[in-house]
CSV table of C-alpha atoms in Angstrom, one decimal:
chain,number,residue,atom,x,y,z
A,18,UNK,CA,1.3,21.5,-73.0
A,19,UNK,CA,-1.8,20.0,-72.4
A,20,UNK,CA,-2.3,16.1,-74.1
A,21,UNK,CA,-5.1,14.6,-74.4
A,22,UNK,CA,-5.3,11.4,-73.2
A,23,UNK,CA,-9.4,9.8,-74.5
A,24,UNK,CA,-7.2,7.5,-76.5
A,25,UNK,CA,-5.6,5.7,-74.0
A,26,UNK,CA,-6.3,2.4,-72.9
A,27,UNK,CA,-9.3,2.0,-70.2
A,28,UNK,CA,-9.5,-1.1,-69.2
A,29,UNK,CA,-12.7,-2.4,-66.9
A,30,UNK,CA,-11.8,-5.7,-65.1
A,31,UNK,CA,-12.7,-7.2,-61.4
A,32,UNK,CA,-10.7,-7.6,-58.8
A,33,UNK,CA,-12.0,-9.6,-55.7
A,34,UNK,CA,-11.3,-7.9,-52.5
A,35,UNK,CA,-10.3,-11.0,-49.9
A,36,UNK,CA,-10.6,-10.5,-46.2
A,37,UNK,CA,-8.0,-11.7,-44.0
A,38,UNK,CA,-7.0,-12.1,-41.1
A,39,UNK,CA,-3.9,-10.0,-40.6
A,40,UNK,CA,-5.1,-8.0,-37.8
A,41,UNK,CA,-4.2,-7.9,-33.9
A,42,UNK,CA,-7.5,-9.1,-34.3
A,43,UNK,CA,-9.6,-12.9,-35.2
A,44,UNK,CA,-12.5,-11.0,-37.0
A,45,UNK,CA,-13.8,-12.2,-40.2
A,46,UNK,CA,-15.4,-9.2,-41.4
A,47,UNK,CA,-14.2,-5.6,-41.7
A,48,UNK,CA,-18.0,-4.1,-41.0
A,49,UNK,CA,-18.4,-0.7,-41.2
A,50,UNK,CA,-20.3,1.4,-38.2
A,51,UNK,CA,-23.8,1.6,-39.1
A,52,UNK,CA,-23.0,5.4,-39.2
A,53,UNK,CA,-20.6,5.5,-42.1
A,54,UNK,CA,-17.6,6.4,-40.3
A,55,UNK,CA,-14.2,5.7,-42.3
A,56,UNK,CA,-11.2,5.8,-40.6
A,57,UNK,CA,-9.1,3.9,-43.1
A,58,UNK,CA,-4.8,3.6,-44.2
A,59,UNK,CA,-4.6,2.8,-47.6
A,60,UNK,CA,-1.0,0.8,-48.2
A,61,UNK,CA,0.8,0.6,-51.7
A,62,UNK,CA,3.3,-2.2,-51.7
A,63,UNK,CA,6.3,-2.4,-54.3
A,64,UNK,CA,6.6,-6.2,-54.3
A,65,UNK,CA,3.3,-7.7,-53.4
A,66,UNK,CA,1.0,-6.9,-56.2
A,67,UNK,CA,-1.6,-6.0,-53.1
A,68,UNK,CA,-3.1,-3.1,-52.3
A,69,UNK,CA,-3.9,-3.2,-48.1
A,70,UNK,CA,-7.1,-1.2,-46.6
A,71,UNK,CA,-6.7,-1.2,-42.4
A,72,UNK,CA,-9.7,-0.4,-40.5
A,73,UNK,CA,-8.5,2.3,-37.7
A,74,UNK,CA,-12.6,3.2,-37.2
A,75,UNK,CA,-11.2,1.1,-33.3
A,76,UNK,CA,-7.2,1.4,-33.3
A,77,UNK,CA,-7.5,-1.3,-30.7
A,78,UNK,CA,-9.4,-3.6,-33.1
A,79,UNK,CA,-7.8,-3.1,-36.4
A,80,UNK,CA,-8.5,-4.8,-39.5
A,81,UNK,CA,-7.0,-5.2,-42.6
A,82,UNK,CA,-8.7,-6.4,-46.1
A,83,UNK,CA,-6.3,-6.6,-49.1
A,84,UNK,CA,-7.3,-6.4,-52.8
A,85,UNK,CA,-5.2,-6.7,-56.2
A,86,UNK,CA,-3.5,-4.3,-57.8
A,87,UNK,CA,-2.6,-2.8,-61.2
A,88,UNK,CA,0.8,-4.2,-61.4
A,89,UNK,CA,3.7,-5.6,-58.2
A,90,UNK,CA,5.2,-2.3,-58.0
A,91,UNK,CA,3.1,0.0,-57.0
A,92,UNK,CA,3.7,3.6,-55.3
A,93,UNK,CA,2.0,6.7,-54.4
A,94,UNK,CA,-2.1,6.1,-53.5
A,95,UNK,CA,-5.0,8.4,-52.1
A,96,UNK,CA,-8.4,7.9,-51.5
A,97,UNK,CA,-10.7,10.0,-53.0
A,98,UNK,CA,-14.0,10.0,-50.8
A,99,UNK,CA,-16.7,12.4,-53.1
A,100,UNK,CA,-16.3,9.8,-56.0
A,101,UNK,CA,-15.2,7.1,-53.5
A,102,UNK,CA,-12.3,5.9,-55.7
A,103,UNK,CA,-8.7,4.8,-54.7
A,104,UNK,CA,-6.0,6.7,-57.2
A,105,UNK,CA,-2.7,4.8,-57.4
A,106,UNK,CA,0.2,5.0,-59.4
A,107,UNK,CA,1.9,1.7,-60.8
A,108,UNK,CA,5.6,1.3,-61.6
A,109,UNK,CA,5.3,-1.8,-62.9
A,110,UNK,CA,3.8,-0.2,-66.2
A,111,UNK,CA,4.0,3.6,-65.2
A,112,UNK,CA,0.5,4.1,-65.2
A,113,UNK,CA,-2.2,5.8,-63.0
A,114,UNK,CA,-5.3,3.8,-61.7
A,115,UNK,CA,-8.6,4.4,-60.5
A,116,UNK,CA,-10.7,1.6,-58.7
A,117,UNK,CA,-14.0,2.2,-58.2
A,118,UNK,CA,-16.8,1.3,-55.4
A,119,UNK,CA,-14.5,1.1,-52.5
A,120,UNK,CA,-16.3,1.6,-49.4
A,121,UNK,CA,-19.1,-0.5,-50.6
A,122,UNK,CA,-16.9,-3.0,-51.2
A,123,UNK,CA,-15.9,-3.4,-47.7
A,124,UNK,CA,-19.5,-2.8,-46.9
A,125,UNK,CA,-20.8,-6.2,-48.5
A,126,UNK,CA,-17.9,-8.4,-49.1
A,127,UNK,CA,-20.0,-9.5,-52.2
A,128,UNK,CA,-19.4,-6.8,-54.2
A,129,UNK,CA,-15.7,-6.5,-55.9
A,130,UNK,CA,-13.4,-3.1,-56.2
A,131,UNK,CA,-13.2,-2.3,-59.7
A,132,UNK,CA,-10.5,-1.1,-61.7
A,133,UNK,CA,-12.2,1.4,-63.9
A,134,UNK,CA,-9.4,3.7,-65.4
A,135,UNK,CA,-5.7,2.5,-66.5
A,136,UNK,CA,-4.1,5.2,-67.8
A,137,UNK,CA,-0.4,5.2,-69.0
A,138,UNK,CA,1.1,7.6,-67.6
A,139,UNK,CA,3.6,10.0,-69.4
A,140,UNK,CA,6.6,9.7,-66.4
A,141,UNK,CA,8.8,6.5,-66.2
A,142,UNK,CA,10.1,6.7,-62.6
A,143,UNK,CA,7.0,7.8,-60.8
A,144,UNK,CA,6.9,7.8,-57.0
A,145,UNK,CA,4.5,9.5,-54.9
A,146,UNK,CA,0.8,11.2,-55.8
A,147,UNK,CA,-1.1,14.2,-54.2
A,148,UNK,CA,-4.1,15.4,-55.1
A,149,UNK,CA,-5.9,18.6,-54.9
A,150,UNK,CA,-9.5,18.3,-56.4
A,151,UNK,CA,-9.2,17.2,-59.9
A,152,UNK,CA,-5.7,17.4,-60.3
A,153,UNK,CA,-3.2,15.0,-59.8
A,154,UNK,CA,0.8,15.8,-59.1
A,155,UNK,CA,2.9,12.7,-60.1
A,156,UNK,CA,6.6,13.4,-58.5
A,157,UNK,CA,9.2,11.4,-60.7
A,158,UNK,CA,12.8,10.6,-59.4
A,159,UNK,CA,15.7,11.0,-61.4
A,160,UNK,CA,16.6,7.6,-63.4
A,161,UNK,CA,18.8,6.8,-66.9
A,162,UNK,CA,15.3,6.3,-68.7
A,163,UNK,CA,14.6,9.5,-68.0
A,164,UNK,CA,17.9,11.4,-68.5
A,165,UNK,CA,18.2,11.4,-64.7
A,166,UNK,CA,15.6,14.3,-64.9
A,167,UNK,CA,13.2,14.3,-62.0
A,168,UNK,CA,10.1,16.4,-63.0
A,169,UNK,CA,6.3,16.7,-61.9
A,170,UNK,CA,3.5,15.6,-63.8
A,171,UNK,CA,0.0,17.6,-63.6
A,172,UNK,CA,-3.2,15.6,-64.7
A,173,UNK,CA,-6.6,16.5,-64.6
A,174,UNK,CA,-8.7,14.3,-64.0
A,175,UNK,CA,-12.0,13.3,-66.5
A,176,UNK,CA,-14.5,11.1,-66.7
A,177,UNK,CA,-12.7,8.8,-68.9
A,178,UNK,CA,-8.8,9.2,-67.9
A,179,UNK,CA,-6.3,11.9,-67.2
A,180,UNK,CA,-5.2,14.7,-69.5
A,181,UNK,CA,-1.7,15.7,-68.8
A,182,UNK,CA,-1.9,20.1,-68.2
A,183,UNK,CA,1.8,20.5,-67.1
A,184,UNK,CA,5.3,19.3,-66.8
A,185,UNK,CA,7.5,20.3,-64.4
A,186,UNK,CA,11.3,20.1,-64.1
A,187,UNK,CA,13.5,20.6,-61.1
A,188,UNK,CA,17.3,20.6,-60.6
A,189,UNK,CA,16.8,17.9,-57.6
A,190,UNK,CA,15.7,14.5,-56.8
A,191,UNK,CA,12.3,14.4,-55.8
A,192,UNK,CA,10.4,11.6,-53.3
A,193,UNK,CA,7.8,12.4,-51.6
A,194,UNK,CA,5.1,15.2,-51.8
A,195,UNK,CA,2.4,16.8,-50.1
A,196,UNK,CA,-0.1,19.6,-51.7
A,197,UNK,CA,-2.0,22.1,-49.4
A,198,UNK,CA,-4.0,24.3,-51.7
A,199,UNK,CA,-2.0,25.5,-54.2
A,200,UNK,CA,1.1,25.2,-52.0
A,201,UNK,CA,3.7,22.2,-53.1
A,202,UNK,CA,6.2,21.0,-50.3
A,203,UNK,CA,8.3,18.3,-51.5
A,204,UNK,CA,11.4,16.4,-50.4
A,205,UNK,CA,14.8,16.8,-51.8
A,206,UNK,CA,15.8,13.0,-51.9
A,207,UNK,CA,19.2,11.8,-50.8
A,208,UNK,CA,19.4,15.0,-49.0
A,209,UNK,CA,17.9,16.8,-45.6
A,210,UNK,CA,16.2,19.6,-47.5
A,211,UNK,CA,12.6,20.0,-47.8
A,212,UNK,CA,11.6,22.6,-51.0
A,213,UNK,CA,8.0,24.5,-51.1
A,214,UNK,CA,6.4,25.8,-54.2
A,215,UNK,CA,3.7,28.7,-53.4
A,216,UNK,CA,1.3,29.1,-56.9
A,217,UNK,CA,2.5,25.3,-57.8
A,218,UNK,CA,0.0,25.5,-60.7
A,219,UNK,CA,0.6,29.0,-62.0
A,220,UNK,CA,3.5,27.5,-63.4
A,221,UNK,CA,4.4,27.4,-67.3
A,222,UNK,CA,6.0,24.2,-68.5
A,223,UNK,CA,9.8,23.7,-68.3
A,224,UNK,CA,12.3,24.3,-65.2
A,225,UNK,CA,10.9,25.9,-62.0
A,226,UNK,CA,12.4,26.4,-59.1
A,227,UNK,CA,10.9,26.2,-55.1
A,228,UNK,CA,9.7,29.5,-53.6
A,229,UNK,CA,11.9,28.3,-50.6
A,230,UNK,CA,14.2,25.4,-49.9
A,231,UNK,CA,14.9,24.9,-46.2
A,232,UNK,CA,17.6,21.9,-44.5
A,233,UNK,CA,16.2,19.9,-41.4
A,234,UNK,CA,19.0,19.9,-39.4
A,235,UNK,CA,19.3,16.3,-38.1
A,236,UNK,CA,17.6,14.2,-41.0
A,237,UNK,CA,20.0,12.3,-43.0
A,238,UNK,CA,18.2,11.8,-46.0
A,239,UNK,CA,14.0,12.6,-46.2
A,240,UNK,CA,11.5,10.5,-48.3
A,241,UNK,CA,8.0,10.8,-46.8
A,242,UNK,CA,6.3,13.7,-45.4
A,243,UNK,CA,3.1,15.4,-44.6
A,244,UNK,CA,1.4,18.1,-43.0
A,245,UNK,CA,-1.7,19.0,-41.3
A,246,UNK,CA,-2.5,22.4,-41.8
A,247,UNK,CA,-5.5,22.5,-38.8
A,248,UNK,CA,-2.6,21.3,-36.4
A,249,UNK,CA,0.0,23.4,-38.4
A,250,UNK,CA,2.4,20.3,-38.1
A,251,UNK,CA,5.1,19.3,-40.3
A,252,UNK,CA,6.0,15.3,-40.2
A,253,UNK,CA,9.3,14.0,-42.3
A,254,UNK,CA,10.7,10.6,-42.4
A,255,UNK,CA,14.5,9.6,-42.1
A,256,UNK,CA,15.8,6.6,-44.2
A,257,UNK,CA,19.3,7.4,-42.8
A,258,UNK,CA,21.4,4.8,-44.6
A,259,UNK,CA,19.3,3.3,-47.1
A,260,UNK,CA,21.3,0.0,-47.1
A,261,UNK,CA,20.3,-0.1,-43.1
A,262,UNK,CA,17.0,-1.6,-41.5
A,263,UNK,CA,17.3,0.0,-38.2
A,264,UNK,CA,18.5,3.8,-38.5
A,265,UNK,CA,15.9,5.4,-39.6
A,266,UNK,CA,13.4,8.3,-37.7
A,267,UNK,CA,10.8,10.2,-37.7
A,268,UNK,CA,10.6,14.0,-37.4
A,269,UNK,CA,7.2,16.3,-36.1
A,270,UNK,CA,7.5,20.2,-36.2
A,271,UNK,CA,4.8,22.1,-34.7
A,272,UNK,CA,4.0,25.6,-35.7
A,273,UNK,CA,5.5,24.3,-38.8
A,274,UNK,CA,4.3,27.8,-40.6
A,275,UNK,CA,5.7,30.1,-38.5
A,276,UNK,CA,9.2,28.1,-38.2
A,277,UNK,CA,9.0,28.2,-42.3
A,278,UNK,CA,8.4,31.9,-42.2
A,279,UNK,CA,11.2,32.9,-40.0
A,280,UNK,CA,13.5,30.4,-41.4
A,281,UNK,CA,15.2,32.2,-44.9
A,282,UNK,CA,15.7,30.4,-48.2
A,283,UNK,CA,18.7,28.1,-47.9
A,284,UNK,CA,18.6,28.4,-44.4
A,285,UNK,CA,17.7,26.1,-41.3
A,286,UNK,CA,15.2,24.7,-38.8
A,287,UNK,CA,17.1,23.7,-36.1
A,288,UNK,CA,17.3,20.5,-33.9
A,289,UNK,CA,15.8,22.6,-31.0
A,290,UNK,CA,12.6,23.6,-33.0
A,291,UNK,CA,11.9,19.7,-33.5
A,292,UNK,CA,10.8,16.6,-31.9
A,293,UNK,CA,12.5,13.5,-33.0
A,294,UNK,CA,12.0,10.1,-32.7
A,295,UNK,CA,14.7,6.9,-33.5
A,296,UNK,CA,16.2,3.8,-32.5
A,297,UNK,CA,15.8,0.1,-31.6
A,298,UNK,CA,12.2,0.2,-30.0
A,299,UNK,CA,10.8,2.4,-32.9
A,300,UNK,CA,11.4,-0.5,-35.5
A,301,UNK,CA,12.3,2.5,-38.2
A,302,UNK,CA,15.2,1.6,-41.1
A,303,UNK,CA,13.7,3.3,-44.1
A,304,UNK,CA,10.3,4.6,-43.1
A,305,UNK,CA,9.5,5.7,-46.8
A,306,UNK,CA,6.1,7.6,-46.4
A,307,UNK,CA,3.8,8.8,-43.5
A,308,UNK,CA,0.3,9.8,-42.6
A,309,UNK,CA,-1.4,11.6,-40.2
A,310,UNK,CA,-4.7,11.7,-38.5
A,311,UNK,CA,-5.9,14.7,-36.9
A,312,UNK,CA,-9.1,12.7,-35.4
A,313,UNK,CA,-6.5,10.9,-33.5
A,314,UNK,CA,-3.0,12.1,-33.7
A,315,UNK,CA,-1.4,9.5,-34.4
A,316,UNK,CA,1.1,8.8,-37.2
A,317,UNK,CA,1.3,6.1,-40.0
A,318,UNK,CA,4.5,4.9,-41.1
A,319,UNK,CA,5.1,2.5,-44.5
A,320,UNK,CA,8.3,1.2,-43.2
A,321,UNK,CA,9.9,-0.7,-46.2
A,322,UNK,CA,13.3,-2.5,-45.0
A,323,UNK,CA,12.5,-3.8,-41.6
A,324,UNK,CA,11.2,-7.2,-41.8
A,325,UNK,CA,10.6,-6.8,-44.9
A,326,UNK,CA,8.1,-4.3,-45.2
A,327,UNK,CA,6.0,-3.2,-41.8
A,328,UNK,CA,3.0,-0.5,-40.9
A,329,UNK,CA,4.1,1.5,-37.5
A,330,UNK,CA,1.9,3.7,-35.9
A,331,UNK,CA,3.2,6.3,-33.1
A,332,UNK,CA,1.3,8.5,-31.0
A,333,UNK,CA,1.9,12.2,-31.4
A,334,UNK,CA,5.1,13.0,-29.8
A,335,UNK,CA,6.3,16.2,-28.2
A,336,UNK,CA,10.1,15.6,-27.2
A,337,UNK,CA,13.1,13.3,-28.7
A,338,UNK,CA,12.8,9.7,-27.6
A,339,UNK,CA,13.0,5.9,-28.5
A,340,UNK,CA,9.4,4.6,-28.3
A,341,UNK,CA,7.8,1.5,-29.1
A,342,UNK,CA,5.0,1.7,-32.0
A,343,UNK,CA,1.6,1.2,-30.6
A,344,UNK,CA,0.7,-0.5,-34.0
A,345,UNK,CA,3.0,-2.8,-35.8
A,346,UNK,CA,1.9,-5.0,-38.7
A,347,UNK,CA,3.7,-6.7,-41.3
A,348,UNK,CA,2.8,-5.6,-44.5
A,349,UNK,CA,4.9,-6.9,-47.7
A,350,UNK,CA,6.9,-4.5,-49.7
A,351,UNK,CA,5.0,-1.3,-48.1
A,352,UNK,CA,5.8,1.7,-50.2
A,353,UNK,CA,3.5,4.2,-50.0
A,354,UNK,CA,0.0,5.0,-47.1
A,355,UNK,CA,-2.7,7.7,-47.3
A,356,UNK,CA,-4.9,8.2,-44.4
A,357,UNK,CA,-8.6,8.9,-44.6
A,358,UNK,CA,-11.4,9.8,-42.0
A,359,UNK,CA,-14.6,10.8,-41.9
């Protein structure tokens, strides 16, 4: 059922983007090349009320600018570089935002990012976002206000808010979510499946169910994912115990296409087809979502419990191990990252 959603509140108001000084770094400014190169992590936060931009255009001179958000609890967030817009989605009032003028913005400190759009949103427990041109997939988790229903959310966007064109059910808890075209993967939360939906949007309304559902042997319980489809590579977090700072991991599977193929639905990709990465030099307890850039390799990590809420980066890793992050940086409440670069 499409809703149309002109009548909503949009609400215009300025929010000053401060440059700090939370880099490995003593810069002032966050200039960008003279060429217009963007190599930026954009980092939601849950407690905060802060949305964090990190400059990755040098990763051995990174740094980070922060700017309000719509509301403390904020999830899911994507850059959007034709209109050059940041979408996030807000718990704190279940809404989805747009702000406007971004890499101006961090251009000439002078000029503010704008929160143009404030749309509330129809979902109540919304988590992560992906995009695939003007649509946006909201995934909700299960929760009492919501009959512990999780469901997707399908909005299109327009120039003056988002017009809900489908709702999705599902008989499992959904997390994190990643769209390739008009392929779906999602995470089955408290659980070590990952489910994929081929012809996501040729869906009518109501129950659906995953073209294929698939265990990760080895993951405990999965919350953020992604994948690159020019390096065909799968990457999954590992909360492990969600009441634990320090057991969490991280999970790359290359020719992640062909595994999927040969693997049946309801069967498994084994241990031996993945590379895994854990323990007390990694710094993971409940990485919560990830990014990847294939400029670079390496891998972003919103690590919410240790310390309190961290960004990791790894290089790309081949074999099982216990590394060090070559990035680390305290970031309050980190909840959600998209990576961008150009």
């Amino acid at each position: 059922m499409k809703i149309d959603l002109n009548k909503t509140l949009i609400a215009s108001l300025t929010v000053g983007i401060s440059l700090c000084n939370l880099s490995c770094t003593n810069d002032d400014d966050m200039d960008m090349p003279d060429n217009g190169d963007i190599a930026s992590l954009f980092v939601s936060s849950n407690t905060s009320g802060m949305i964090s931009i990190m400059d990755f255009t040098d990763p051995s001179n990174v740094s980070t600018s922060t700017t309000a958000s719509a509301g403390a609890d904020a999830d899911g967030i994507y850059y959007d570089a034709e209109d050059d817009e940041i979408i996030q989605l807000v718990r704190s009032n279940n809404s989805l935002n747009v702000y406007g003028d971004f890499k101006a913005s961090l251009m000439n400190s002078g000029i503010s990012i704008s929160l143009g759009l404030n749309t509330m949103g129809d979902f109540v427990s919304g988590r992560e976002i992906a995009v695939y041109n003007d649509m946006v997939v909201v995934a909700e988790s299960p929760v009492e206000a919501n009959g512990n229903q999780s469901s997707f959310y399908v909005y299109q966007t327009t120039s003056s808010g988002f017009s809900l064109m489908n709702t999705y059910r599902v008989d499992f808890a959904l997390w994190g979510i990643h769209i390739e075209g008009n392929t779906l993967y999602a995470i089955v939360d408290k659980d070590s499946d990952l489910a994929v939906f081929n012809n996501f949007f040729a869906n009518a309304d109501g129950m659906i169910n995953p073209s294929k559902r698939v265990t990760i042997e080895g993951l405990v319980r999965t919350h953020g994912l992604t994948y690159s489809m020019e390096d065909d590579l799968m990457v999954l977090t590992d909360i492990g115990d969600a009441g634990s700072d320090s057991d969490g991991g991280l999970t790359l599977i290359t020719d992640f296409s062909n595994k999927l193929n040969a693997t049946s639905n309801g069967g498994m990709i084994s241990s031996s087809q993945q590379a895994r990465i854990e323990g007390s030099n990694t710094s993971l307890g409940n990485p919560v979502d990830v990014a990847y850039s294939e400029d670079s390799q390496m891998i972003f990590v919103a690590e919410r419990a240790n310390g309190g809420g961290k960004i990791l980066a790894f290089n790309y890793f081949t074999s099982n191990g216990n590394p060090s992050p070559t990035f680390s940086q305290s970031v309050e409440g980190a909840s959600a990252v998209y990576y961008y670069e150009d």
